[in-house]
PDB file of C-alpha atoms in Angstrom:
ATOM      1  CA  MET A 280     -20.191  21.540  -2.148  1.00  0.00           C
ATOM      2  CA  LYS A 281     -16.955  21.367  -1.482  1.00  0.00           C
ATOM      3  CA  TYR A 282     -15.182  18.599  -3.086  1.00  0.00           C
ATOM      4  CA  TYR A 283     -11.007  17.235  -2.459  1.00  0.00           C
ATOM      5  CA  VAL A 284      -9.417  14.629  -5.551  1.00  0.00           C
ATOM      6  CA  GLY A 285      -7.259  11.969  -4.025  1.00  0.00           C
ATOM      7  CA  VAL A 286      -4.867  11.030  -6.063  1.00  0.00           C
ATOM      8  CA  ASP A 287      -2.868   7.421  -6.389  1.00  0.00           C
ATOM      9  CA  LEU A 288       0.581   7.554  -8.415  1.00  0.00           C
ATOM     10  CA  GLY A 289       1.794   4.117  -8.949  1.00  0.00           C
ATOM     11  CA  GLY A 290       4.262   2.888 -11.493  1.00  0.00           C
ATOM     12  CA  THR A 291       2.214   2.008 -14.093  1.00  0.00           C
ATOM     13  CA  ASN A 292      -1.331   3.649 -13.240  1.00  0.00           C
ATOM     14  CA  VAL A 293      -2.539   6.546 -11.598  1.00  0.00           C
ATOM     15  CA  LYS A 294      -5.555   6.394  -9.821  1.00  0.00           C
ATOM     16  CA  ILE A 295      -8.221   9.717  -9.302  1.00  0.00           C
ATOM     17  CA  GLY A 296     -10.885  10.031  -7.413  1.00  0.00           C
ATOM     18  CA  ILE A 297     -13.182  12.785  -6.179  1.00  0.00           C
ATOM     19  CA  LEU A 298     -14.420  12.951  -2.723  1.00  0.00           C
ATOM     20  CA  ASP A 299     -17.655  15.336  -1.367  1.00  0.00           C
ATOM     21  CA  VAL A 300     -17.980  16.471   1.809  1.00  0.00           C
ATOM     22  CA  ASN A 301     -19.293  14.087   3.100  1.00  0.00           C
ATOM     23  CA  TYR A 302     -16.203  12.244   2.035  1.00  0.00           C
ATOM     24  CA  ASP A 303     -18.131   9.903  -0.526  1.00  0.00           C
ATOM     25  CA  LEU A 304     -16.275   8.431  -3.369  1.00  0.00           C
ATOM     26  CA  LEU A 305     -18.150  10.474  -6.181  1.00  0.00           C
ATOM     27  CA  ASN A 306     -15.927   9.603  -9.388  1.00  0.00           C
ATOM     28  CA  GLU A 307     -12.358   7.188  -9.568  1.00  0.00           C
ATOM     29  CA  THR A 308     -10.588   6.378 -13.225  1.00  0.00           C
ATOM     30  CA  SER A 309      -7.750   5.935 -13.867  1.00  0.00           C
ATOM     31  CA  ILE A 310      -4.846   6.216 -16.869  1.00  0.00           C
ATOM     32  CA  LYS A 311      -1.314   5.215 -17.872  1.00  0.00           C
ATOM     33  CA  THR A 312       1.202   6.831 -15.666  1.00  0.00           C
ATOM     34  CA  GLU A 313       3.837   6.857 -18.150  1.00  0.00           C
ATOM     35  CA  SER A 314       6.400   7.979 -16.668  1.00  0.00           C
ATOM     36  CA  TYR A 315       9.399   7.962 -18.930  1.00  0.00           C
ATOM     37  CA  LYS A 316       7.151  11.074 -20.566  1.00  0.00           C
ATOM     38  CA  GLY A 317       8.827  13.259 -17.486  1.00  0.00           C
ATOM     39  CA  PRO A 318       6.722  14.648 -14.504  1.00  0.00           C
ATOM     40  CA  ILE A 319       4.914  17.434 -16.977  1.00  0.00           C
ATOM     41  CA  ASP A 320       3.605  15.032 -19.108  1.00  0.00           C
ATOM     42  CA  THR A 321       2.014  12.878 -16.614  1.00  0.00           C
ATOM     43  CA  PHE A 322       0.843  15.927 -14.067  1.00  0.00           C
ATOM     44  CA  THR A 323      -0.422  17.471 -16.360  1.00  0.00           C
ATOM     45  CA  ARG A 324      -2.862  14.444 -18.061  1.00  0.00           C
ATOM     46  CA  ILE A 325      -3.493  13.758 -14.572  1.00  0.00           C
ATOM     47  CA  TRP A 326      -5.047  17.576 -14.630  1.00  0.00           C
ATOM     48  CA  ASN A 327      -6.991  17.193 -17.880  1.00  0.00           C
ATOM     49  CA  LYS A 328      -8.607  14.165 -16.676  1.00  0.00           C
ATOM     50  CA  ILE A 329      -9.341  15.707 -13.062  1.00  0.00           C
ATOM     51  CA  LYS A 330     -11.423  18.051 -14.851  1.00  0.00           C
ATOM     52  CA  GLU A 331     -13.181  16.286 -17.522  1.00  0.00           C
ATOM     53  CA  MET A 332     -14.086  14.177 -14.067  1.00  0.00           C
ATOM     54  CA  PHE A 333     -15.772  17.188 -13.044  1.00  0.00           C
ATOM     55  CA  GLU A 334     -17.504  18.112 -16.339  1.00  0.00           C
ATOM     56  CA  LYS A 335     -19.133  14.641 -16.712  1.00  0.00           C
ATOM     57  CA  ASN A 336     -19.708  14.144 -13.578  1.00  0.00           C
ATOM     58  CA  ASN A 337     -21.385  18.365 -13.914  1.00  0.00           C
ATOM     59  CA  LEU A 338     -19.731  19.571 -10.603  1.00  0.00           C
ATOM     60  CA  ASP A 339     -18.181  22.839 -10.390  1.00  0.00           C
ATOM     61  CA  LEU A 340     -14.115  22.880 -10.223  1.00  0.00           C
ATOM     62  CA  SER A 341     -13.121  26.107  -7.966  1.00  0.00           C
ATOM     63  CA  LYS A 342     -15.711  24.134  -5.594  1.00  0.00           C
ATOM     64  CA  LEU A 343     -12.277  21.522  -5.711  1.00  0.00           C
ATOM     65  CA  GLU A 344      -9.910  22.550  -2.133  1.00  0.00           C
ATOM     66  CA  GLY A 345      -7.532  20.230  -3.207  1.00  0.00           C
ATOM     67  CA  ILE A 346      -5.602  17.778  -4.582  1.00  0.00           C
ATOM     68  CA  GLY A 347      -3.922  14.942  -2.313  1.00  0.00           C
ATOM     69  CA  LEU A 348      -0.868  12.859  -4.468  1.00  0.00           C
ATOM     70  CA  GLY A 349       0.218  10.221  -3.088  1.00  0.00           C
ATOM     71  CA  ILE A 350       3.455   8.512  -4.495  1.00  0.00           C
ATOM     72  CA  PRO A 351       5.548   5.592  -3.600  1.00  0.00           C
ATOM     73  CA  GLY A 352       9.012   6.693  -2.507  1.00  0.00           C
ATOM     74  CA  PRO A 353      10.542   8.892   0.622  1.00  0.00           C
ATOM     75  CA  VAL A 354       8.692  12.629   0.670  1.00  0.00           C
ATOM     76  CA  VAL A 355       9.807  15.046   2.993  1.00  0.00           C
ATOM     77  CA  ASN A 356       7.870  18.571   4.200  1.00  0.00           C
ATOM     78  CA  ARG A 357       4.765  17.221   2.160  1.00  0.00           C
ATOM     79  CA  SER A 358       5.981  18.341  -0.918  1.00  0.00           C
ATOM     80  CA  THR A 359      10.222  16.618  -1.747  1.00  0.00           C
ATOM     81  CA  VAL A 360      10.126  13.500  -2.952  1.00  0.00           C
ATOM     82  CA  LYS A 361      13.754  12.336  -1.620  1.00  0.00           C
ATOM     83  CA  LEU A 362      14.940   9.634  -3.437  1.00  0.00           C
ATOM     84  CA  ALA A 363      13.119   8.105  -6.921  1.00  0.00           C
ATOM     85  CA  ALA A 364      11.344   4.973  -5.940  1.00  0.00           C
ATOM     86  CA  ASN A 365       9.596   3.888  -9.657  1.00  0.00           C
ATOM     87  CA  PHE A 366      10.236   7.308 -11.595  1.00  0.00           C
ATOM     88  CA  SER A 367      13.034   8.709 -13.763  1.00  0.00           C
ATOM     89  CA  TRP A 368      12.535  12.202 -12.262  1.00  0.00           C
ATOM     90  CA  GLY A 369      15.734  12.427  -9.648  1.00  0.00           C
ATOM     91  CA  ASN A 370      15.965  12.849  -6.079  1.00  0.00           C
ATOM     92  CA  ASP A 371      14.544  15.244  -4.189  1.00  0.00           C
ATOM     93  CA  PHE A 372      11.655  16.138  -6.567  1.00  0.00           C
ATOM     94  CA  ASN A 373       9.409  18.231  -5.258  1.00  0.00           C
ATOM     95  CA  ALA A 374       6.341  16.919  -6.698  1.00  0.00           C
ATOM     96  CA  LYS A 375       3.979  19.798  -4.871  1.00  0.00           C
ATOM     97  CA  GLU A 376       5.707  22.117  -6.865  1.00  0.00           C
ATOM     98  CA  VAL A 377       5.477  21.337 -10.355  1.00  0.00           C
ATOM     99  CA  PHE A 378       2.054  19.777  -9.480  1.00  0.00           C
ATOM    100  CA  GLU A 379       0.899  23.208  -8.255  1.00  0.00           C
ATOM    101  CA  LYS A 380       2.097  25.422 -11.284  1.00  0.00           C
ATOM    102  CA  ILE A 381      -0.302  23.073 -13.345  1.00  0.00           C
ATOM    103  CA  SER A 382      -3.582  22.944 -11.761  1.00  0.00           C
ATOM    104  CA  GLY A 383      -3.314  26.448  -9.930  1.00  0.00           C
ATOM    105  CA  LYS A 384      -4.784  24.425  -6.875  1.00  0.00           C
ATOM    106  CA  THR A 385      -3.387  23.187  -3.349  1.00  0.00           C
ATOM    107  CA  VAL A 386      -1.461  19.959  -3.794  1.00  0.00           C
ATOM    108  CA  ILE A 387      -0.126  18.086  -0.235  1.00  0.00           C
ATOM    109  CA  VAL A 388       1.919  15.079  -1.117  1.00  0.00           C
ATOM    110  CA  GLU A 389       3.059  12.186   0.669  1.00  0.00           C
ATOM    111  CA  ASN A 390       4.172   9.072   0.834  1.00  0.00           C
ATOM    112  CA  ASP A 391       1.355   6.099  -0.343  1.00  0.00           C
ATOM    113  CA  VAL A 392       1.325   4.093   2.578  1.00  0.00           C
ATOM    114  CA  ARG A 393       1.068   7.300   4.623  1.00  0.00           C
ATOM    115  CA  ALA A 394      -1.491   8.618   3.201  1.00  0.00           C
ATOM    116  CA  ILE A 395      -3.197   5.260   3.048  1.00  0.00           C
ATOM    117  CA  THR A 396      -2.654   5.226   6.736  1.00  0.00           C
ATOM    118  CA  LEU A 397      -4.219   8.434   7.253  1.00  0.00           C
ATOM    119  CA  GLY A 398      -7.411   7.204   4.955  1.00  0.00           C
ATOM    120  CA  GLU A 399      -8.245   4.092   7.172  1.00  0.00           C
ATOM    121  CA  ASN A 400      -7.546   6.743  10.176  1.00  0.00           C
ATOM    122  CA  LEU A 401     -10.098   9.579   9.064  1.00  0.00           C
ATOM    123  CA  PHE A 402     -12.759   6.910   7.657  1.00  0.00           C
ATOM    124  CA  GLY A 403     -11.465   3.193   7.813  1.00  0.00           C
ATOM    125  CA  ALA A 404     -10.422   0.015   9.589  1.00  0.00           C
ATOM    126  CA  SER A 405      -7.990   2.637  12.150  1.00  0.00           C
ATOM    127  CA  ARG A 406     -10.884   5.509  12.633  1.00  0.00           C
ATOM    128  CA  GLY A 407     -11.016   6.867  16.386  1.00  0.00           C
ATOM    129  CA  TYR A 408      -7.881   5.351  17.256  1.00  0.00           C
ATOM    130  CA  ARG A 409      -4.456   6.888  18.201  1.00  0.00           C
ATOM    131  CA  ASN A 410      -1.977   4.346  17.829  1.00  0.00           C
ATOM    132  CA  SER A 411      -2.904   2.317  14.590  1.00  0.00           C
ATOM    133  CA  ILE A 412      -0.185   0.907  12.283  1.00  0.00           C
ATOM    134  CA  VAL A 413      -1.246  -0.125   8.738  1.00  0.00           C
ATOM    135  CA  ILE A 414       0.392  -2.666   6.802  1.00  0.00           C
ATOM    136  CA  PRO A 415       0.166  -2.529   2.899  1.00  0.00           C
ATOM    137  CA  ILE A 416       0.842  -5.931   1.519  1.00  0.00           C
ATOM    138  CA  GLY A 417       1.517  -5.957  -1.831  1.00  0.00           C
ATOM    139  CA  THR A 418       4.396  -6.027  -4.601  1.00  0.00           C
ATOM    140  CA  GLY A 419       5.751  -4.826  -1.458  1.00  0.00           C
ATOM    141  CA  ILE A 420       5.024  -4.331   1.833  1.00  0.00           C
ATOM    142  CA  ALA A 421       5.682  -0.861   4.356  1.00  0.00           C
ATOM    143  CA  SER A 422       3.807   0.302   7.293  1.00  0.00           C
ATOM    144  CA  GLY A 423       2.216   3.880   8.261  1.00  0.00           C
ATOM    145  CA  LEU A 424       2.606   4.839  11.695  1.00  0.00           C
ATOM    146  CA  ILE A 425       0.243   6.881  13.923  1.00  0.00           C
ATOM    147  CA  ILE A 426       1.866   7.793  16.854  1.00  0.00           C
ATOM    148  CA  ASN A 427      -0.434  10.228  19.503  1.00  0.00           C
ATOM    149  CA  GLY A 428      -2.725  11.071  16.531  1.00  0.00           C
ATOM    150  CA  GLU A 429       0.135  11.834  14.829  1.00  0.00           C
ATOM    151  CA  LEU A 430       1.312  10.644  11.282  1.00  0.00           C
ATOM    152  CA  VAL A 431       5.149   9.466  11.920  1.00  0.00           C
ATOM    153  CA  SER A 432       7.485  10.540   8.385  1.00  0.00           C
ATOM    154  CA  GLY A 433      10.521  10.737  10.126  1.00  0.00           C
ATOM    155  CA  ILE A 434      13.635  12.342   9.293  1.00  0.00           C
ATOM    156  CA  TYR A 435      14.609  11.098   5.988  1.00  0.00           C
ATOM    157  CA  GLY A 436      10.480  10.771   4.975  1.00  0.00           C
ATOM    158  CA  ALA A 437      11.520   6.575   5.227  1.00  0.00           C
ATOM    159  CA  ALA A 438       9.772   5.856   8.464  1.00  0.00           C
ATOM    160  CA  GLY A 439       7.885   2.387   8.555  1.00  0.00           C
ATOM    161  CA  GLU A 440       9.984   0.815   6.093  1.00  0.00           C
ATOM    162  CA  PHE A 441       9.887  -2.538   7.809  1.00  0.00           C
ATOM    163  CA  GLY A 442       9.792  -4.483   4.642  1.00  0.00           C
ATOM    164  CA  HIS A 443      13.488  -3.499   4.897  1.00  0.00           C
ATOM    165  CA  MET A 444      13.915  -5.154   8.013  1.00  0.00           C
ATOM    166  CA  VAL A 445      16.745  -8.270   7.304  1.00  0.00           C
ATOM    167  CA  ILE A 446      15.414 -11.400   8.372  1.00  0.00           C
ATOM    168  CA  ASN A 447      18.281 -13.247   6.020  1.00  0.00           C
ATOM    169  CA  GLU A 448      21.362 -12.160   5.560  1.00  0.00           C
ATOM    170  CA  ASN A 449      21.818 -15.111   2.908  1.00  0.00           C
ATOM    171  CA  GLY A 450      18.547 -14.534   1.184  1.00  0.00           C
ATOM    172  CA  TYR A 451      17.528 -12.808  -1.682  1.00  0.00           C
ATOM    173  CA  ASP A 452      18.595  -9.302  -3.215  1.00  0.00           C
ATOM    174  CA  CYS A 453      16.132  -6.736  -2.184  1.00  0.00           C
ATOM    175  CA  GLY A 454      16.087  -3.743  -4.835  1.00  0.00           C
ATOM    176  CA  CYS A 455      17.103  -1.267  -2.143  1.00  0.00           C
ATOM    177  CA  GLY A 456      20.451  -2.992  -1.910  1.00  0.00           C
ATOM    178  CA  LEU A 457      20.039  -4.879   0.794  1.00  0.00           C
ATOM    179  CA  LYS A 458      19.537  -8.789   1.282  1.00  0.00           C
ATOM    180  CA  GLY A 459      17.456 -11.012   2.596  1.00  0.00           C
ATOM    181  CA  CYS A 460      14.177  -8.255   3.343  1.00  0.00           C
ATOM    182  CA  LEU A 461      11.003  -9.271   4.963  1.00  0.00           C
ATOM    183  CA  GLU A 462       9.944  -7.958   1.318  1.00  0.00           C
ATOM    184  CA  THR A 463      11.290 -10.499  -0.312  1.00  0.00           C
ATOM    185  CA  TYR A 464       9.303 -12.642   1.499  1.00  0.00           C
ATOM    186  CA  CYS A 465       6.105 -11.208   2.706  1.00  0.00           C
ATOM    187  CA  SER A 466       4.757  -9.422  -0.104  1.00  0.00           C
ATOM    188  CA  ALA A 467       2.825 -11.042  -3.108  1.00  0.00           C
ATOM    189  CA  THR A 468       5.924 -10.442  -5.317  1.00  0.00           C
ATOM    190  CA  GLY A 469       7.596 -12.756  -2.036  1.00  0.00           C
ATOM    191  CA  ILE A 470       4.833 -15.486  -2.054  1.00  0.00           C
ATOM    192  CA  VAL A 471       4.659 -15.752  -5.332  1.00  0.00           C
ATOM    193  CA  ARG A 472       8.405 -16.669  -5.919  1.00  0.00           C
ATOM    194  CA  GLU A 473       8.788 -19.082  -2.542  1.00  0.00           C
ATOM    195  CA  GLY A 474       5.588 -20.627  -4.036  1.00  0.00           C
ATOM    196  CA  ARG A 475       7.502 -21.616  -7.294  1.00  0.00           C
ATOM    197  CA  ARG A 476      10.136 -22.749  -5.114  1.00  0.00           C
ATOM    198  CA  VAL A 477       7.970 -24.979  -2.756  1.00  0.00           C
ATOM    199  CA  LEU A 478       6.117 -26.930  -5.788  1.00  0.00           C
ATOM    200  CA  LYS A 479       9.062 -27.369  -8.005  1.00  0.00           C
ATOM    201  CA  GLU A 480      10.939 -29.205  -4.426  1.00  0.00           C
ATOM    202  CA  LYS A 481       7.851 -30.662  -3.772  1.00  0.00           C
ATOM    203  CA  LYS A 482       6.021 -32.090  -6.931  1.00  0.00           C
ATOM    204  CA  GLU A 483       3.103 -32.597  -5.440  1.00  0.00           C
ATOM    205  CA  GLY A 484      -0.645 -31.810  -4.479  1.00  0.00           C
ATOM    206  CA  LYS A 485      -3.441 -29.591  -7.184  1.00  0.00           C
ATOM    207  CA  LEU A 486      -2.055 -26.389  -7.381  1.00  0.00           C
ATOM    208  CA  TYR A 487       1.494 -27.805  -8.322  1.00  0.00           C
ATOM    209  CA  ASN A 488      -0.762 -29.908 -11.279  1.00  0.00           C
ATOM    210  CA  ASP A 489      -2.219 -27.228 -12.148  1.00  0.00           C
ATOM    211  CA  PHE A 490       0.958 -24.418 -12.533  1.00  0.00           C
ATOM    212  CA  LYS A 491       3.187 -27.826 -13.297  1.00  0.00           C
ATOM    213  CA  ASP A 492       4.016 -26.496 -17.373  1.00  0.00           C
ATOM    214  CA  LYS A 493       3.339 -22.715 -16.592  1.00  0.00           C
ATOM    215  CA  PHE A 494       5.152 -21.240 -13.054  1.00  0.00           C
ATOM    216  CA  ASP A 495       5.374 -18.224 -14.601  1.00  0.00           C
ATOM    217  CA  LYS A 496       1.844 -17.791 -14.277  1.00  0.00           C
ATOM    218  CA  LEU A 497       1.008 -18.110 -10.889  1.00  0.00           C
ATOM    219  CA  THR A 498      -0.098 -15.294  -8.869  1.00  0.00           C
ATOM    220  CA  ALA A 499      -0.539 -14.843  -5.058  1.00  0.00           C
ATOM    221  CA  LYS A 500      -4.897 -15.138  -5.372  1.00  0.00           C
ATOM    222  CA  ASP A 501      -3.927 -19.035  -6.672  1.00  0.00           C
ATOM    223  CA  ILE A 502      -2.079 -19.591  -3.419  1.00  0.00           C
ATOM    224  CA  PHE A 503      -4.688 -18.385  -1.449  1.00  0.00           C
ATOM    225  CA  ASP A 504      -7.280 -20.104  -3.624  1.00  0.00           C
ATOM    226  CA  ALA A 505      -5.505 -23.348  -2.900  1.00  0.00           C
ATOM    227  CA  VAL A 506      -5.301 -22.723   0.638  1.00  0.00           C
ATOM    228  CA  ARG A 507      -9.065 -22.700   0.643  1.00  0.00           C
ATOM    229  CA  ASN A 508      -9.198 -25.831  -1.104  1.00  0.00           C
ATOM    230  CA  GLY A 509      -7.519 -27.310   1.289  1.00  0.00           C
ATOM    231  CA  ASP A 510      -3.937 -27.995  -0.707  1.00  0.00           C
ATOM    232  CA  LEU A 511      -1.620 -28.977   1.783  1.00  0.00           C
ATOM    233  CA  VAL A 512       1.329 -27.358  -0.037  1.00  0.00           C
ATOM    234  CA  ALA A 513       0.144 -24.190  -0.548  1.00  0.00           C
ATOM    235  CA  ILE A 514      -1.281 -24.553   3.597  1.00  0.00           C
ATOM    236  CA  GLY A 515       2.820 -24.872   3.814  1.00  0.00           C
ATOM    237  CA  ILE A 516       3.307 -21.706   1.636  1.00  0.00           C
ATOM    238  CA  LEU A 517       1.138 -19.637   4.022  1.00  0.00           C
ATOM    239  CA  ASP A 518       2.530 -21.111   7.031  1.00  0.00           C
ATOM    240  CA  ASP A 519       6.369 -20.169   6.034  1.00  0.00           C
ATOM    241  CA  PHE A 520       4.651 -16.283   4.700  1.00  0.00           C
ATOM    242  CA  SER A 521       2.878 -16.093   7.732  1.00  0.00           C
ATOM    243  CA  LYS A 522       5.691 -16.984   9.964  1.00  0.00           C
ATOM    244  CA  LYS A 523       8.517 -14.445   8.807  1.00  0.00           C
ATOM    245  CA  LEU A 524       5.516 -11.698   8.518  1.00  0.00           C
ATOM    246  CA  ALA A 525       4.541 -11.995  12.802  1.00  0.00           C
ATOM    247  CA  LEU A 526       8.629 -11.367  12.937  1.00  0.00           C
ATOM    248  CA  GLY A 527       8.088  -8.287  11.308  1.00  0.00           C
ATOM    249  CA  ILE A 528       4.466  -7.491  13.130  1.00  0.00           C
ATOM    250  CA  GLY A 529       6.106  -8.670  15.987  1.00  0.00           C
ATOM    251  CA  SER A 530       9.149  -6.585  15.935  1.00  0.00           C
ATOM    252  CA  LEU A 531       6.357  -3.593  15.529  1.00  0.00           C
ATOM    253  CA  ILE A 532       3.773  -4.338  18.386  1.00  0.00           C
ATOM    254  CA  ASN A 533       7.146  -4.682  20.765  1.00  0.00           C
ATOM    255  CA  ILE A 534       8.643  -1.395  19.303  1.00  0.00           C
ATOM    256  CA  LEU A 535       5.327   1.036  19.307  1.00  0.00           C
ATOM    257  CA  ASN A 536       3.166  -0.707  21.762  1.00  0.00           C
ATOM    258  CA  PRO A 537      -0.422  -0.085  18.818  1.00  0.00           C
ATOM    259  CA  GLU A 538      -4.008  -0.407  19.739  1.00  0.00           C
ATOM    260  CA  ILE A 539      -4.964  -1.561  15.860  1.00  0.00           C
ATOM    261  CA  ILE A 540      -3.314  -2.609  13.651  1.00  0.00           C
ATOM    262  CA  VAL A 541      -4.965  -3.020   9.802  1.00  0.00           C
ATOM    263  CA  ILE A 542      -3.699  -4.831   7.120  1.00  0.00           C
ATOM    264  CA  ALA A 543      -4.318  -3.346   3.316  1.00  0.00           C
ATOM    265  CA  GLY A 544      -3.368  -3.555   0.413  1.00  0.00           C
ATOM    266  CA  GLY A 545      -3.834  -5.914  -2.932  1.00  0.00           C
ATOM    267  CA  LEU A 546      -3.466  -9.379  -0.116  1.00  0.00           C
ATOM    268  CA  ALA A 547      -6.352  -7.612   1.860  1.00  0.00           C
ATOM    269  CA  LYS A 548      -9.080  -9.420  -0.414  1.00  0.00           C
ATOM    270  CA  SER A 549      -7.423 -12.702   1.621  1.00  0.00           C
ATOM    271  CA  ALA A 550      -6.132 -11.096   4.501  1.00  0.00           C
ATOM    272  CA  ASP A 551      -8.102 -13.305   6.881  1.00  0.00           C
ATOM    273  CA  LEU A 552      -6.163 -16.205   6.222  1.00  0.00           C
ATOM    274  CA  ILE A 553      -3.259 -14.171   7.166  1.00  0.00           C
ATOM    275  CA  ILE A 554      -4.503 -12.536  10.423  1.00  0.00           C
ATOM    276  CA  GLU A 555      -5.641 -16.501  11.500  1.00  0.00           C
ATOM    277  CA  ASN A 556      -2.179 -17.585  10.792  1.00  0.00           C
ATOM    278  CA  VAL A 557      -0.084 -14.054  11.780  1.00  0.00           C
ATOM    279  CA  LYS A 558      -1.543 -15.109  14.961  1.00  0.00           C
ATOM    280  CA  LYS A 559      -0.860 -18.605  15.625  1.00  0.00           C
ATOM    281  CA  HIS A 560       2.791 -17.668  15.222  1.00  0.00           C
ATOM    282  CA  LEU A 561       2.940 -13.785  16.864  1.00  0.00           C
ATOM    283  CA  PRO A 562       3.385 -14.994  20.397  1.00  0.00           C
ATOM    284  CA  LYS A 563       6.927 -16.365  19.494  1.00  0.00           C
ATOM    285  CA  TYR A 564       7.429 -12.939  17.978  1.00  0.00           C
ATOM    286  CA  ALA A 565       5.837 -10.093  20.144  1.00  0.00           C
ATOM    287  CA  LEU A 566       5.436  -9.600  23.761  1.00  0.00           C
ATOM    288  CA  GLY A 567       2.642 -11.965  26.133  1.00  0.00           C
ATOM    289  CA  ILE A 568       1.240  -8.503  27.238  1.00  0.00           C
ATOM    290  CA  SER A 569       0.470  -7.463  23.089  1.00  0.00           C
ATOM    291  CA  ILE A 570      -0.116 -10.432  21.819  1.00  0.00           C
ATOM    292  CA  ASP A 571      -3.867  -9.787  22.241  1.00  0.00           C
ATOM    293  CA  ILE A 572      -3.924  -5.943  19.970  1.00  0.00           C
ATOM    294  CA  PRO A 573      -6.226  -6.850  17.299  1.00  0.00           C
ATOM    295  CA  ILE A 574      -5.278  -7.040  13.860  1.00  0.00           C
ATOM    296  CA  VAL A 575      -7.457  -6.114  11.447  1.00  0.00           C
ATOM    297  CA  LYS A 576      -8.872  -5.759   7.552  1.00  0.00           C
ATOM    298  CA  SER A 577      -8.681  -2.545   5.660  1.00  0.00           C
ATOM    299  CA  LYS A 578     -12.166  -0.948   5.441  1.00  0.00           C
ATOM    300  CA  LEU A 579     -10.994   1.334   2.148  1.00  0.00           C
ATOM    301  CA  LEU A 580      -9.544  -1.846   0.002  1.00  0.00           C
ATOM    302  CA  ASP A 581      -8.784  -0.834  -3.472  1.00  0.00           C
ATOM    303  CA  SER A 582     -10.461   2.448  -3.117  1.00  0.00           C
ATOM    304  CA  ALA A 583      -7.577   2.779  -0.095  1.00  0.00           C
ATOM    305  CA  GLY A 584      -4.973   4.891  -2.143  1.00  0.00           C
ATOM    306  CA  VAL A 585      -7.457   7.534  -3.926  1.00  0.00           C
ATOM    307  CA  LYS A 586      -9.221   7.878  -0.239  1.00  0.00           C
ATOM    308  CA  GLY A 587      -5.807   8.097   1.741  1.00  0.00           C
ATOM    309  CA  ALA A 588      -4.447  10.369  -0.522  1.00  0.00           C
ATOM    310  CA  ALA A 589      -7.548  12.844  -0.654  1.00  0.00           C
ATOM    311  CA  SER A 590      -7.430  12.636   3.664  1.00  0.00           C
ATOM    312  CA  LEU A 591      -4.554  14.633   3.113  1.00  0.00           C
ATOM    313  CA  ILE A 592      -6.516  17.207   1.423  1.00  0.00           C
ATOM    314  CA  ILE A 593      -9.737  16.482   4.313  1.00  0.00           C
ATOM    315  CA  ASN A 594      -7.239  16.350   7.583  1.00  0.00           C
ATOM    316  CA  ASN A 595      -5.322  19.852   5.803  1.00  0.00           C
ATOM    317  CA  LYS A 596      -8.401  22.486   6.332  1.00  0.00           C
TER     318      LYS A 596
END
């Protein structure tokens, strides 16, 4: 029996999962990233946790085919993180080399969004399609692109960063150094920030009454829940979010003309509302010939990062 490990390395937590030869998730857990301790410490603790998981599940570690690592930031040559994102490990950090030295196993490294995209294509919502776009929406927003069956990385590993298309030159400052990026509006962080602004301005509705004394506690889930309950202010917040997202998706559609688009990430749990409202605005931004391209919800959801990372090894056999 062969096994594959997927590691989804985030700024705060690391998710680790073991898949079997049927690509079923046998076990999944998480540990703190604690990147400030340095990459050797982080990767050593990940490897120790993997060994512990194999032992607890009575699995033969020698049958581990390799470790797929999804990591934020541009990745080149399936090995090197070109620009540091959530870590202070320096630019041009060769994560593959470090992790292989610690584990003694084959390691393939890829940008986390592209790893999710490959996972969706192998055993998720875009399975069977040769031209697909996966859009994870969480703290930020990006897109993973598969064109003619190939995952697109770009010269510096930054292909698909449509979250940094500028939609408002006078908008919010973005962490990337630009101003008014799509990500500053169409992400969990963005919708919460806009939600707070609108609620303070409108001063009406149940959502406002629930949070008027604790706006710092407002979450994206609260906004979507209020939409489902018919709160008109929340519906307006979602409509503005969806209009801006439709602009971004429309641009992707016009450039790439994919067969399918998949909404993933933390906000995928509210994908039905997002898709419904995006489709309402899409005809303003996408060519008429393409507006019927299906937009669907991720099938991998919370396991997308781990399964996507493992797919790097599965796809490499």
